[in-house]
Short mmCIF file of C-alpha atoms in Angstrom, two decimals:
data_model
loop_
_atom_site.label_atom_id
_atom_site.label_comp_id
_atom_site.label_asym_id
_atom_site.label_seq_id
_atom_site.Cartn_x
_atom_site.Cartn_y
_atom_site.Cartn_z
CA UNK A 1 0.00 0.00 0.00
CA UNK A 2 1.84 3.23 -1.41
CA UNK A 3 1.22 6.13 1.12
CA UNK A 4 -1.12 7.99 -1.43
CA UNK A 5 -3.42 5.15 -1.23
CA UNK A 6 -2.70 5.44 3.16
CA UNK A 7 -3.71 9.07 2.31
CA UNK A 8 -6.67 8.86 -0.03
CA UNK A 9 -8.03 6.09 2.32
CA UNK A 10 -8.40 8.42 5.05
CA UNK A 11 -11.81 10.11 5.67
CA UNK A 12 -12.28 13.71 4.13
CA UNK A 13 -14.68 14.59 6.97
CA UNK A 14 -14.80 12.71 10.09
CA UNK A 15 -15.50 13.31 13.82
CA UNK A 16 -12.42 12.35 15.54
CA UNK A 17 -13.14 10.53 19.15
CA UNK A 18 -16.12 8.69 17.43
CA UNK A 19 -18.54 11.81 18.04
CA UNK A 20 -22.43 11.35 17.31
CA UNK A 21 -23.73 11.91 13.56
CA UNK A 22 -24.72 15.76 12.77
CA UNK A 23 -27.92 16.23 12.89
CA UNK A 24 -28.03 19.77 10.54
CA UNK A 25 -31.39 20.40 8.53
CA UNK A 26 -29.72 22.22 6.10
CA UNK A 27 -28.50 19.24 4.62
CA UNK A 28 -32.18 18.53 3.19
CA UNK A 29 -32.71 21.35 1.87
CA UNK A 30 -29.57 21.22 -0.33
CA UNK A 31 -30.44 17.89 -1.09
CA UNK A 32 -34.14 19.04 -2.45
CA UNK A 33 -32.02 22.02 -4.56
CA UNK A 34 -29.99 19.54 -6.17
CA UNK A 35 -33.17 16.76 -6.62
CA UNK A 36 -35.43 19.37 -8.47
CA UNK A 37 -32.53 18.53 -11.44
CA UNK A 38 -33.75 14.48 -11.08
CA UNK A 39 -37.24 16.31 -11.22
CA UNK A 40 -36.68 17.95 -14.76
CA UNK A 41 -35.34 15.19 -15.83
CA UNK A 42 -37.62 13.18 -15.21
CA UNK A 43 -40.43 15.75 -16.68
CA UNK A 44 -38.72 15.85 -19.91
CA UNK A 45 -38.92 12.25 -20.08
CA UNK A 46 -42.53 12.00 -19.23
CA UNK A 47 -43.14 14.90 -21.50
CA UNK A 48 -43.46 12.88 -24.90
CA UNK A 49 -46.01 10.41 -23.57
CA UNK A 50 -49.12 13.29 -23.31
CA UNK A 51 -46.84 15.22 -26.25
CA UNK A 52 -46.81 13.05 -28.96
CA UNK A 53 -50.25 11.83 -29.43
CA UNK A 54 -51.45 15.44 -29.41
CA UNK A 55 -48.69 15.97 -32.11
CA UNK A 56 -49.46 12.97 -34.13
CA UNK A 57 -53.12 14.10 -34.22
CA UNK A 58 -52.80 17.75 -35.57
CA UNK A 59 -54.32 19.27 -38.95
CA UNK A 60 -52.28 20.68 -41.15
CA UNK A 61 -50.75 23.41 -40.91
CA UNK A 62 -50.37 22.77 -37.31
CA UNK A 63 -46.81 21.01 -36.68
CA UNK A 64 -47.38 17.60 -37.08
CA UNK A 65 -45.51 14.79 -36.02
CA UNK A 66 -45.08 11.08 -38.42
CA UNK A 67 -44.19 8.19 -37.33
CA UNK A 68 -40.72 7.92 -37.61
CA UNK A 69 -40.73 11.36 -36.17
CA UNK A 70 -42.56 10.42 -33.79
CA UNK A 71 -40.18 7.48 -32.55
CA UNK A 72 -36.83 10.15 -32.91
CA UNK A 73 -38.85 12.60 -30.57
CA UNK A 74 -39.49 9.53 -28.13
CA UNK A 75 -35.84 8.00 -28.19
CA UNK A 76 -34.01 11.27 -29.11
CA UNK A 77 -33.22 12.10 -25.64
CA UNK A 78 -31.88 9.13 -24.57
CA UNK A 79 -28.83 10.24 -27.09
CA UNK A 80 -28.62 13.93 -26.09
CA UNK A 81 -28.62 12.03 -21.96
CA UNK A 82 -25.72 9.82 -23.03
CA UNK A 83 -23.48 12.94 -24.47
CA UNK A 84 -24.54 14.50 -21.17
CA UNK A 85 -23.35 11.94 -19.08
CA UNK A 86 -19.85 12.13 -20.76
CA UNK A 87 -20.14 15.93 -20.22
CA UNK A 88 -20.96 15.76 -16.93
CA UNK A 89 -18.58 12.93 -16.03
CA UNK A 90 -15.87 15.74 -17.38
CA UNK A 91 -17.98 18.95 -15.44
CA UNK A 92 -18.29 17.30 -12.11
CA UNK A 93 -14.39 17.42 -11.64
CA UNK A 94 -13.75 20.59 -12.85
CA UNK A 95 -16.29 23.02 -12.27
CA UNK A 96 -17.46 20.98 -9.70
CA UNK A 97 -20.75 19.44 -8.07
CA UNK A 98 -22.55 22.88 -7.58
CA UNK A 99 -21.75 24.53 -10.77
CA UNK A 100 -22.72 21.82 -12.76
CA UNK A 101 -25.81 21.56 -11.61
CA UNK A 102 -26.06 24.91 -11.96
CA UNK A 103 -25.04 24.58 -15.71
CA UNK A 104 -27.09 21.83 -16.33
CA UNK A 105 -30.33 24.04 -15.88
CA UNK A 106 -29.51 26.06 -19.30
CA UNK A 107 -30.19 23.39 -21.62
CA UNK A 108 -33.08 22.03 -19.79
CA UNK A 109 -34.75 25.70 -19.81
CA UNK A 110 -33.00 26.25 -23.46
CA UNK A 111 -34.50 22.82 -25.11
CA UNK A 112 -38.29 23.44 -23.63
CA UNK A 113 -38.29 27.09 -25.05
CA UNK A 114 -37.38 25.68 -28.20
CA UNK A 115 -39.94 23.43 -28.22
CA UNK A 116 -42.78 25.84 -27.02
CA UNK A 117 -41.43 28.10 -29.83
CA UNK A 118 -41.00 25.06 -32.84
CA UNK A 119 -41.88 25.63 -36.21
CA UNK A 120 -41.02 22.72 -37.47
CA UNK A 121 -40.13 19.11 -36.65
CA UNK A 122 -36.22 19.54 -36.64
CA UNK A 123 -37.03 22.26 -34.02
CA UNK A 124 -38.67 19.82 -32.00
CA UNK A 125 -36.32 17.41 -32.21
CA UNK A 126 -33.87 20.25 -31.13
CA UNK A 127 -35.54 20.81 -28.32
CA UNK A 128 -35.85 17.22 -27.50
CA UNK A 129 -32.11 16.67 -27.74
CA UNK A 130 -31.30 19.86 -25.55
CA UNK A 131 -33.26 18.65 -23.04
CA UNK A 132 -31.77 15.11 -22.99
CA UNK A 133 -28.18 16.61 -22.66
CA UNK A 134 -29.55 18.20 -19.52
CA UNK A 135 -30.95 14.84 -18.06
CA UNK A 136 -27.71 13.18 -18.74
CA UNK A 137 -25.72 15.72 -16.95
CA UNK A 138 -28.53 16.03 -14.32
CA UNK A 139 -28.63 12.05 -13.33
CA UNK A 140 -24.62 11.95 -12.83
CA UNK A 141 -23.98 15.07 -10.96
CA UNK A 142 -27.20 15.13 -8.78
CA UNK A 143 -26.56 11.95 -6.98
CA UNK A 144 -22.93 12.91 -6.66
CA UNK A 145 -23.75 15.94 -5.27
CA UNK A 146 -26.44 14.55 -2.54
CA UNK A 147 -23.78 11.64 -1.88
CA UNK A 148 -21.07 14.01 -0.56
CA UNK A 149 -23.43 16.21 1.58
CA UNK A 150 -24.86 13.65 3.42
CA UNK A 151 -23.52 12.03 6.43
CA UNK A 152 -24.16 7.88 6.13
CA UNK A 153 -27.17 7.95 8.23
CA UNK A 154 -29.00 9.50 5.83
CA UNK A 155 -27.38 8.97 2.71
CA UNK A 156 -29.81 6.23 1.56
CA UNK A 157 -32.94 8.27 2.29
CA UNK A 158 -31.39 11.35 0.33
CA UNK A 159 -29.77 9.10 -2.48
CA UNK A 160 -33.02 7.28 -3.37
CA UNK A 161 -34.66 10.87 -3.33
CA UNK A 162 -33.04 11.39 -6.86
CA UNK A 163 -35.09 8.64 -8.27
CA UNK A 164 -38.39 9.61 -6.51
CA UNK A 165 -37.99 13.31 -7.92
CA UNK A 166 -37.25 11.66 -11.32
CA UNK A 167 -40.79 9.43 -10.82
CA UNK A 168 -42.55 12.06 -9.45
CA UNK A 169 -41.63 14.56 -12.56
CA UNK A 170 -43.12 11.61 -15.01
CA UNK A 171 -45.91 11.56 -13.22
CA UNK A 172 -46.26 15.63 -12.87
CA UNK A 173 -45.71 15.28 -16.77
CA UNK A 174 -48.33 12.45 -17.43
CA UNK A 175 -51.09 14.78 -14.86
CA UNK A 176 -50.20 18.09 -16.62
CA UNK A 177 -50.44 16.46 -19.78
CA UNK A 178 -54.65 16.35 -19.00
CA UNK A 179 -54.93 19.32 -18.97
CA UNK A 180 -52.02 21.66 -20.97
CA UNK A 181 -51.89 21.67 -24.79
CA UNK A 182 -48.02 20.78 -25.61
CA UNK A 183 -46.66 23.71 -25.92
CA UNK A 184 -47.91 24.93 -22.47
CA UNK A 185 -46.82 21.62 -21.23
CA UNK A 186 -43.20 22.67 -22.15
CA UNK A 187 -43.12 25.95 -20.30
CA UNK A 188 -44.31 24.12 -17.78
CA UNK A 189 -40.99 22.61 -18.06
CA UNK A 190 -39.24 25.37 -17.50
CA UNK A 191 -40.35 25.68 -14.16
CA UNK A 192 -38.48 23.12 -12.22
CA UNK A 193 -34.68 23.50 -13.44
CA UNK A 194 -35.47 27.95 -13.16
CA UNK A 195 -36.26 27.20 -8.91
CA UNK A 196 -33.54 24.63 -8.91
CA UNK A 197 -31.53 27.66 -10.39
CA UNK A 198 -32.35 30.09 -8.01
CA UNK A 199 -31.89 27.58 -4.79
CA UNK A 200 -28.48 26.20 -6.29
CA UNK A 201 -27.40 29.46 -5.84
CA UNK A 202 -27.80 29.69 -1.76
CA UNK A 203 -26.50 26.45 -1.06
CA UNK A 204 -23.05 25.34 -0.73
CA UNK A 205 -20.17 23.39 -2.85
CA UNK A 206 -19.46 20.06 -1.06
CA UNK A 207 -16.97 19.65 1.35
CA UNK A 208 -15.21 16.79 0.03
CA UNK A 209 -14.87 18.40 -3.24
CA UNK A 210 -13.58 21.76 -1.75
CA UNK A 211 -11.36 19.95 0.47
CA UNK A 212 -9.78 18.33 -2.87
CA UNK A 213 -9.23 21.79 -3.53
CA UNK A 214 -7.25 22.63 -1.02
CA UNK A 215 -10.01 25.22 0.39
CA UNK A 216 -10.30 24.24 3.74
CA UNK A 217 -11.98 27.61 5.40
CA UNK A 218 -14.88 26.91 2.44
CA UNK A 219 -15.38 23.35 3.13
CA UNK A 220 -15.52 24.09 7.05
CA UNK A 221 -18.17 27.05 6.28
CA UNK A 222 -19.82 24.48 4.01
CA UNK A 223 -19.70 21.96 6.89
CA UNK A 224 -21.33 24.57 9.60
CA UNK A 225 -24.18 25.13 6.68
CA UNK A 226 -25.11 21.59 6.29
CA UNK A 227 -24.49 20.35 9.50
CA UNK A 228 -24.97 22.36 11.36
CA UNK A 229 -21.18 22.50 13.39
CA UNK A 230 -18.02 22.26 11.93
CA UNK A 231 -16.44 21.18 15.58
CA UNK A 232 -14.03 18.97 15.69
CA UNK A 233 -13.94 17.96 12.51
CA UNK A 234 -10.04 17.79 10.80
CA UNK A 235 -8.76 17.87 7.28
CA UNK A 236 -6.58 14.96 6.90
CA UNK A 237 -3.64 15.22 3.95
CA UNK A 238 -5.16 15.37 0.38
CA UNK A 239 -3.12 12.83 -2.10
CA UNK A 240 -4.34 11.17 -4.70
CA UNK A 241 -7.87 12.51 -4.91
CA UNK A 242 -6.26 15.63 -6.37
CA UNK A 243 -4.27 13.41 -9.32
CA UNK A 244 -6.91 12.75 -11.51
CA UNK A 245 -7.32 9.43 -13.48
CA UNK A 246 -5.28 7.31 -15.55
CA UNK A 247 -5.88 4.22 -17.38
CA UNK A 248 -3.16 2.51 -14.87
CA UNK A 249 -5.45 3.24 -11.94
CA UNK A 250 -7.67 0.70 -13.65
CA UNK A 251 -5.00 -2.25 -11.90
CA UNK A 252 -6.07 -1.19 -8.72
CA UNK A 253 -9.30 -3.29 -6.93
CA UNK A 254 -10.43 -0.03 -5.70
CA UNK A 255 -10.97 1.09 -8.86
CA UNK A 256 -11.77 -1.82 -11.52
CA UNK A 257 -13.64 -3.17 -8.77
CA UNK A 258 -16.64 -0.02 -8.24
CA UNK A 259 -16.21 0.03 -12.46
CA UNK A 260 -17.60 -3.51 -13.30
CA UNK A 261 -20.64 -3.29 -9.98
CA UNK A 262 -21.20 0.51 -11.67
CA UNK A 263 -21.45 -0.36 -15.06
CA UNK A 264 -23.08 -3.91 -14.59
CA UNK A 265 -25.80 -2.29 -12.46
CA UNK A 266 -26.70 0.52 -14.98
CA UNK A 267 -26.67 -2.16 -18.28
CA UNK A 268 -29.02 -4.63 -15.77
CA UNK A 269 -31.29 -1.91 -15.00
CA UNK A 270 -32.16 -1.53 -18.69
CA UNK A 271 -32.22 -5.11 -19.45
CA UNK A 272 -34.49 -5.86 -16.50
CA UNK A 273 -37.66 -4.99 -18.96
CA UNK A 274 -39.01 -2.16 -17.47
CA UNK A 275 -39.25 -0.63 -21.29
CA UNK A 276 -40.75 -3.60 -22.28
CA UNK A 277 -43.40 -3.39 -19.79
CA UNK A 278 -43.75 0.24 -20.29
CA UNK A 279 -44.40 -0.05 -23.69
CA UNK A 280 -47.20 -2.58 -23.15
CA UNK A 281 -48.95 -0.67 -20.72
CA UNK A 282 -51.44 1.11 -22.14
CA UNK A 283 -52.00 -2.17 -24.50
CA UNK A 284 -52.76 -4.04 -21.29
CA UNK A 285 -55.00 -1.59 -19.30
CA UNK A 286 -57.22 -1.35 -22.77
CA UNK A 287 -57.38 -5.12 -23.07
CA UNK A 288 -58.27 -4.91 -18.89
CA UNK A 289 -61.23 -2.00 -20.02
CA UNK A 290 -59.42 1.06 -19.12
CA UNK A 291 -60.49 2.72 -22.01
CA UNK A 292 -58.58 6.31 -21.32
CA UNK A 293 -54.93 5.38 -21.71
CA UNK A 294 -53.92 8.57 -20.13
CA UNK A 295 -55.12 7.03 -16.81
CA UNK A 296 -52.87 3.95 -17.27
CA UNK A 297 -49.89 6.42 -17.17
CA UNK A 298 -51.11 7.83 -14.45
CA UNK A 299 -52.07 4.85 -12.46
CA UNK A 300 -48.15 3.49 -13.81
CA UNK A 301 -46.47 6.57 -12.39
CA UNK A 302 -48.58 6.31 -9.10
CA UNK A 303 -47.60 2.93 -8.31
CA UNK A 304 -43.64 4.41 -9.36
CA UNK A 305 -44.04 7.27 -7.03
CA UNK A 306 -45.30 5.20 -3.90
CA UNK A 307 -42.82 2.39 -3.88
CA UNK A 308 -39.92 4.30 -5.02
CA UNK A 309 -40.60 6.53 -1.32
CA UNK A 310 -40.94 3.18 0.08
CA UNK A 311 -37.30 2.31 -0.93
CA UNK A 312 -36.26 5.77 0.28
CA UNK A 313 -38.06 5.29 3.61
CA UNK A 314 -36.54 1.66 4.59
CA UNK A 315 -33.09 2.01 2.17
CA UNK A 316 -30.59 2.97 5.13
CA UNK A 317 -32.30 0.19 7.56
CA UNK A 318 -33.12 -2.44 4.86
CA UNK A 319 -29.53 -1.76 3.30
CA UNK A 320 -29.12 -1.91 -0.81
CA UNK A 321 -27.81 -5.43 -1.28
CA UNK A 322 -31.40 -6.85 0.71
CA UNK A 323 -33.54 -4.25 -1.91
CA UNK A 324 -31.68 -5.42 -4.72
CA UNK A 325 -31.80 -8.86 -4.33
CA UNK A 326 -35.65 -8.80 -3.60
CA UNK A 327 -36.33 -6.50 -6.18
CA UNK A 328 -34.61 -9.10 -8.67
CA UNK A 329 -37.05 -11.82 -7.29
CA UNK A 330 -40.04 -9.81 -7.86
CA UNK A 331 -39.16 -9.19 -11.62
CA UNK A 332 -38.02 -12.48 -12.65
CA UNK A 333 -41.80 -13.30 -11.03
CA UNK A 334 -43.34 -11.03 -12.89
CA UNK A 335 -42.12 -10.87 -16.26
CA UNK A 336 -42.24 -14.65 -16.11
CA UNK A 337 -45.97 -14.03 -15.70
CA UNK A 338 -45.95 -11.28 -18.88
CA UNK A 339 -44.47 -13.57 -20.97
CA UNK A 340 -47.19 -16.62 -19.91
CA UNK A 341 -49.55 -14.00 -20.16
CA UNK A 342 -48.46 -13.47 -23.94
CA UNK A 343 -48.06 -17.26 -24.40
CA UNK A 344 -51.79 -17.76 -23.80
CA UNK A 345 -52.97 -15.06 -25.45
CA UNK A 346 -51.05 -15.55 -28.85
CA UNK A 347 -52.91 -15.74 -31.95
CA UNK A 348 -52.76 -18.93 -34.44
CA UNK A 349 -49.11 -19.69 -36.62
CA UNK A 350 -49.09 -17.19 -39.45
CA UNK A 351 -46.97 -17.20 -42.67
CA UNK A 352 -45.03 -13.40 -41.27
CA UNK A 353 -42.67 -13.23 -39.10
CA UNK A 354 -43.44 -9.60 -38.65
CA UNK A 355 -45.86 -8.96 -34.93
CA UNK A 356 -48.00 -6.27 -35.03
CA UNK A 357 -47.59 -4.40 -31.94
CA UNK A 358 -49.80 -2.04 -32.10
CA UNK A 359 -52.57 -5.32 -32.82
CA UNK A 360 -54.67 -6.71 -29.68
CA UNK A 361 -52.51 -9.05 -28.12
CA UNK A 362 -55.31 -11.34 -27.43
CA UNK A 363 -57.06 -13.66 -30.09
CA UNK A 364 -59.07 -15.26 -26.99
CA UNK A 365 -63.04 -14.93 -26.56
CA UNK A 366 -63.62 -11.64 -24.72
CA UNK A 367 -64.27 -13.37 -21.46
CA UNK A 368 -60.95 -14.75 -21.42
CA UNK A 369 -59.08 -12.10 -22.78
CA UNK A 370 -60.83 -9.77 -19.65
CA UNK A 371 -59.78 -12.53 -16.78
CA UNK A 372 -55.71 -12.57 -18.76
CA UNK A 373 -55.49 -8.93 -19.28
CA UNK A 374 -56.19 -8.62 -15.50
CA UNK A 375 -53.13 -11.03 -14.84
CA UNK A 376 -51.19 -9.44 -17.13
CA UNK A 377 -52.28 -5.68 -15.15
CA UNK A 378 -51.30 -7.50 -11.67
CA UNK A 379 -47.75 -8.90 -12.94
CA UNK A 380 -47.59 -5.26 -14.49
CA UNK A 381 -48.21 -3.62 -11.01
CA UNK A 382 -46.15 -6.04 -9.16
CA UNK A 383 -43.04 -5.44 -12.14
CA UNK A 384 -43.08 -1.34 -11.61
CA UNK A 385 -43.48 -2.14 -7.93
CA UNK A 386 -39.93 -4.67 -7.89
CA UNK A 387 -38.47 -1.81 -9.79
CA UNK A 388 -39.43 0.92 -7.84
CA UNK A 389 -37.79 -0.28 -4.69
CA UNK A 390 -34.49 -2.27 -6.13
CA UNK A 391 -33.44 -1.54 -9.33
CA UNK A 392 -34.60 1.88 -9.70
CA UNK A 393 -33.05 3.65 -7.24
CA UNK A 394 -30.28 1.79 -6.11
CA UNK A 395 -28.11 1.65 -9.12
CA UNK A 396 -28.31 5.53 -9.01
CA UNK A 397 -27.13 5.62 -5.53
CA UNK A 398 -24.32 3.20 -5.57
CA UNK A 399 -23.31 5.19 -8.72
CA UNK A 400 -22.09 7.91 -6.28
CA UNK A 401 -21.38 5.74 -3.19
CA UNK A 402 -18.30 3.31 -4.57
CA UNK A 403 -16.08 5.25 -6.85
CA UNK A 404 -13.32 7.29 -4.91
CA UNK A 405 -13.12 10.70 -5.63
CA UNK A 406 -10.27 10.94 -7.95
CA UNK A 407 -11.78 8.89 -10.75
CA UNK A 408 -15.18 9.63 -9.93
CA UNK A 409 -16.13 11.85 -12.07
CA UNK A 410 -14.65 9.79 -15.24
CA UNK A 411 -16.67 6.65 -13.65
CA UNK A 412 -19.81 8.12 -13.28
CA UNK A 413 -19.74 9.39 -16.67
CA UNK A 414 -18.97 6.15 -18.11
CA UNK A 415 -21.89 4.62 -15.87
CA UNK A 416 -24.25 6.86 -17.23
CA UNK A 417 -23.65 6.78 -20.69
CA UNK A 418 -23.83 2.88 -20.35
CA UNK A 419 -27.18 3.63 -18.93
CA UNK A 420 -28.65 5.70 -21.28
CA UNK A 421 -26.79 3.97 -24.22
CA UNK A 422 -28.58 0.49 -23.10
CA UNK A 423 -31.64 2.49 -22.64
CA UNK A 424 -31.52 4.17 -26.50
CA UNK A 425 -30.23 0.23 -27.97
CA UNK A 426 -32.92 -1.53 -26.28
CA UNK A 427 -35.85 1.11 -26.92
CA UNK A 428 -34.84 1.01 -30.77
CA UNK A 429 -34.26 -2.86 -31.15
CA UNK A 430 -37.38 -3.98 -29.06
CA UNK A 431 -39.59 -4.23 -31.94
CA UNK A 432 -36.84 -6.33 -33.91
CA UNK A 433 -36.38 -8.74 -30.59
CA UNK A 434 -40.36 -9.16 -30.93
CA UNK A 435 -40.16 -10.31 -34.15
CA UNK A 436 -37.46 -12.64 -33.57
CA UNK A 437 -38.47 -13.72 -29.94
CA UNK A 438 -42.23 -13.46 -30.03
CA UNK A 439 -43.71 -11.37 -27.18
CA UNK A 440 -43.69 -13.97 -24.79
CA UNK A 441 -40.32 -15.09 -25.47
CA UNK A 442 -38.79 -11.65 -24.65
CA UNK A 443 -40.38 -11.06 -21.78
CA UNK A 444 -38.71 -14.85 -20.86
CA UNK A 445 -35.04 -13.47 -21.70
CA UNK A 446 -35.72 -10.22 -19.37
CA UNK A 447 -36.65 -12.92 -16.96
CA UNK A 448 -33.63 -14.31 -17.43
CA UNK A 449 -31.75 -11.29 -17.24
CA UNK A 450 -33.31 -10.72 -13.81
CA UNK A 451 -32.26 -14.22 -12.25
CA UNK A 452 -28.68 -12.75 -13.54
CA UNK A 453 -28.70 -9.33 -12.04
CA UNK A 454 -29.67 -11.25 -8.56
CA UNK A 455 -26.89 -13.78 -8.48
CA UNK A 456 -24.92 -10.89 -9.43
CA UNK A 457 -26.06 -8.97 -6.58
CA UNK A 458 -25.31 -11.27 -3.77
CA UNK A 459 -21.79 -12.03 -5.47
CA UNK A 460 -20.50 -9.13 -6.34
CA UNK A 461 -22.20 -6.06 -4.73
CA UNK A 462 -21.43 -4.52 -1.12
CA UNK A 463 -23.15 -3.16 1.56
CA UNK A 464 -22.45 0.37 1.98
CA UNK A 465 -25.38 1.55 4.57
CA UNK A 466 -24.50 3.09 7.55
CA UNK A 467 -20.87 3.45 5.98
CA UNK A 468 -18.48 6.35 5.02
CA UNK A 469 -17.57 6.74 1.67
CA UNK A 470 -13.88 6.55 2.49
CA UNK A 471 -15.05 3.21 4.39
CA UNK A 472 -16.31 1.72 1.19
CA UNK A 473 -13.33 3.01 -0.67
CA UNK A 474 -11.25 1.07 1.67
CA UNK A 475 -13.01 -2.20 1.28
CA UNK A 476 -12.51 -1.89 -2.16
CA UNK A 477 -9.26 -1.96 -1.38
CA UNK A 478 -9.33 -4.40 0.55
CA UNK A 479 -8.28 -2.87 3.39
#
């Protein structure tokens, strides 16, 4: 063990003596700046589901949106997230946590005025992409940022916030969407990133960050604001946090280690089949006789919203590696019941290969279809319900839990684009793996995918409740 790693091992803020936790309040209210970013982002993701049926049904000359256009304004911002995640990755370490959240507001406000002022479809689209550079930037520095504010007895509770803002902005969207034409619905969009703008600006950089900046009068002042007390608490040396990375740094287990968990956890959140089930949802509520689709959305980001605060509520007693695991074992329940579900209700052989998805699943009498679409609505509600309390949040939090600070902004960034790359490949290619797979047989292989991401879980990921971060760095190390 070189001394750097002796240094970088050593907490950035501790109470020497084993003193009590803080118990500041100011902490949550930083933490609520920095999760109204999780809450645009997750706005301008809900925003094309009320958006582009309204678009798709206009009279010319009123914009008007095909369907190929259509799909690019759905999918769009998954590529504009993945450039921001490589652009935040690079922000977060030089302008650091609270500036780039900052920054991150300008495109969000940018993309919806350009989309409440299109006059044509590449304007749109413009928009579209704006915005999805700000989510990408938003979902890697917003977690970082709540990470290094909180102290661990909290840090699960604020961590999994990110994800319920992001839920809780889909849903906002989906409700708004009832009642705002789409153009209204985008300044609505302005809203959220133009407060987080305006509290960003009273709250403070985070210690450990200003600490790696050698500004140690800051990150005490920062300290008193969030805790509350900045009393014996001691600045140990700074060493490697301040080197940056290198590709060499990739030999060491406390690096290559937090890379494979990151980046495995983001790729098996997308391949879990929460798209999959998303996509089917409205299908499935009709087939159930919930004629207005809109309410499906709703009812969808209801059941997000409740069990993703359950996961916040119970994350830092439950502990991550417990949520995960059980999350996993409601999924691979539940999709296996999807793809029964479109076993049964498959219609004769056929000569085409091709599947019609926007067809009625069901070739069954209407009786039976009723009594199968309700199955197919409980595995549904018990699938978003897994997610919301595992593999929603978690992967998120761990994101900015395991990675030490000198590569951590290059490892987030990597983590997120994985995440939003998977998300763009397997929103594009789902229709293709219908075709190939059937319905029921995709919904098997995200079943599959689930029993993976569990056994990968309970071999490979840590507990890090209740623990510093320069704890978990160290047991990375193996120290």
């Amino acid at each position: 063990m070189t001394p750097g790693d002796q240094e970088e091992t050593q907490p950035l803020l501790r109470p020497p003596g084993g003193s009590s936790a803080p118990r500041g309040r100011r902490v949550f209210l930083a933490a609520f700046a920095a999760a109204l970013g999780p809450l645009s982002f997750g706005f301008a993701l809900g925003y094309s589901s009320p958006a582009i049926p309204s678009l798709r049904r206009a009279a010319p000359p009123a914009l008007r949106l095909d369907d190929a256009a259509a799909s690019w304004f759905g999918a769009i911002v998954t590529l504009g997230a993945a450039a921001g995640g490589v652009l935040g990755g690079w922000l977060v370490d030089r302008a650091g946590r609270k500036l780039s959240l900052l920054l991150c507001a300008v495109p969000f406000v940018a993309g919806f005025t350009v989309i409440t002022a299109a006059q044509n479809v590449w304007m749109l689209l413009g928009g579209r992409l704006l915005t999805g550079l700000a989510c990408g930037i938003a979902s890697l520095v917003a977690p970082v940022y709540i990470s290094e504010i909180a102290y661990p007895e909290v840090r699960g509770l604020l961590g999994s916030c990110v994800q319920l803002m992001v839920v809780i902005g889909i849903l906002l969207a989906y409700l708004a969407g009832w009642v705002l034409k789409w153009r209204w619905l985008a300044v609505l969009g302005c809203v959220p990133p133009s407060f987080m703008l305006l509290l960003m600006c009273c709250m403070p950089e985070t210690p450990r960050f200003l600490l790696t900046q050698h500004k140690r009068q800051e990150a005490m002042a920062a300290m008193q604001f969030l805790w509350g007390s900045e009393q014996g608490w001691e600045e140990p040396p700074v060493g490697a946090e301040h080197q940056g990375f290198h590709l060499a740094q990739l030999r060491r287990p406390g690096v290559y280690k937090p890379f494979i968990i990151g980046i495995s956890l983001m790729a098996f959140q997308q391949l879990s089949g929460i798209n999959a089930v998303m996509f089917y949802a409205e299908t499935i509520f009709e087939e159930a006789k919930f004629k207005d689709s809109s309410l499906a959305s709703v009812i969808v980001g209801i059941i997000q919203v409740l069990f993703t605060a359950v996961a916040a509520l119970i994350m830092d007693r439950a502990g991550r590696r417990l949520l995960l695991a059980l999350s996993g074992v409601v999924m691979v329940f539940s999709t296996s019941a999807f793809g029964a579900y479109f076993k049964l209700t498959q219609g004769g052989p056929s000569n085409s290969s091709h599947v019609d998805l926007l067809a009625p699943v069901s070739m069954e009498p209407a009786s039976g279809s009723v009594g199968l679409a309700w199955l197919a609505v409980g595995s549904m509600c018990l699938f978003i319900a897994g997610f919301a309390v595992g593999w929603g949040p978690i992967p998120w939090l761990l994101m900015s839990e395991i990675f030490p600070l000198h590569v951590k902004g290059v490892a987030t960034g990597v983590c997120v684009l994985t995440n939003w790359f998977m998300a763009f490949l397997v929103t594009k290619e789902f229709s293709s793996l219908m075709e190939v797979l059937r319905p029921y047989g995709a919904f098997w292989l995200a079943a599959a995918f689930c029993i993976f991401s569990v056994l990968f879980t309970l071999a490979c990921v840590p507990e890090t409740k209740g623990k510093t971060l320069e704890q978990i760095t160290a047991h990375f190390e193996g120290r």
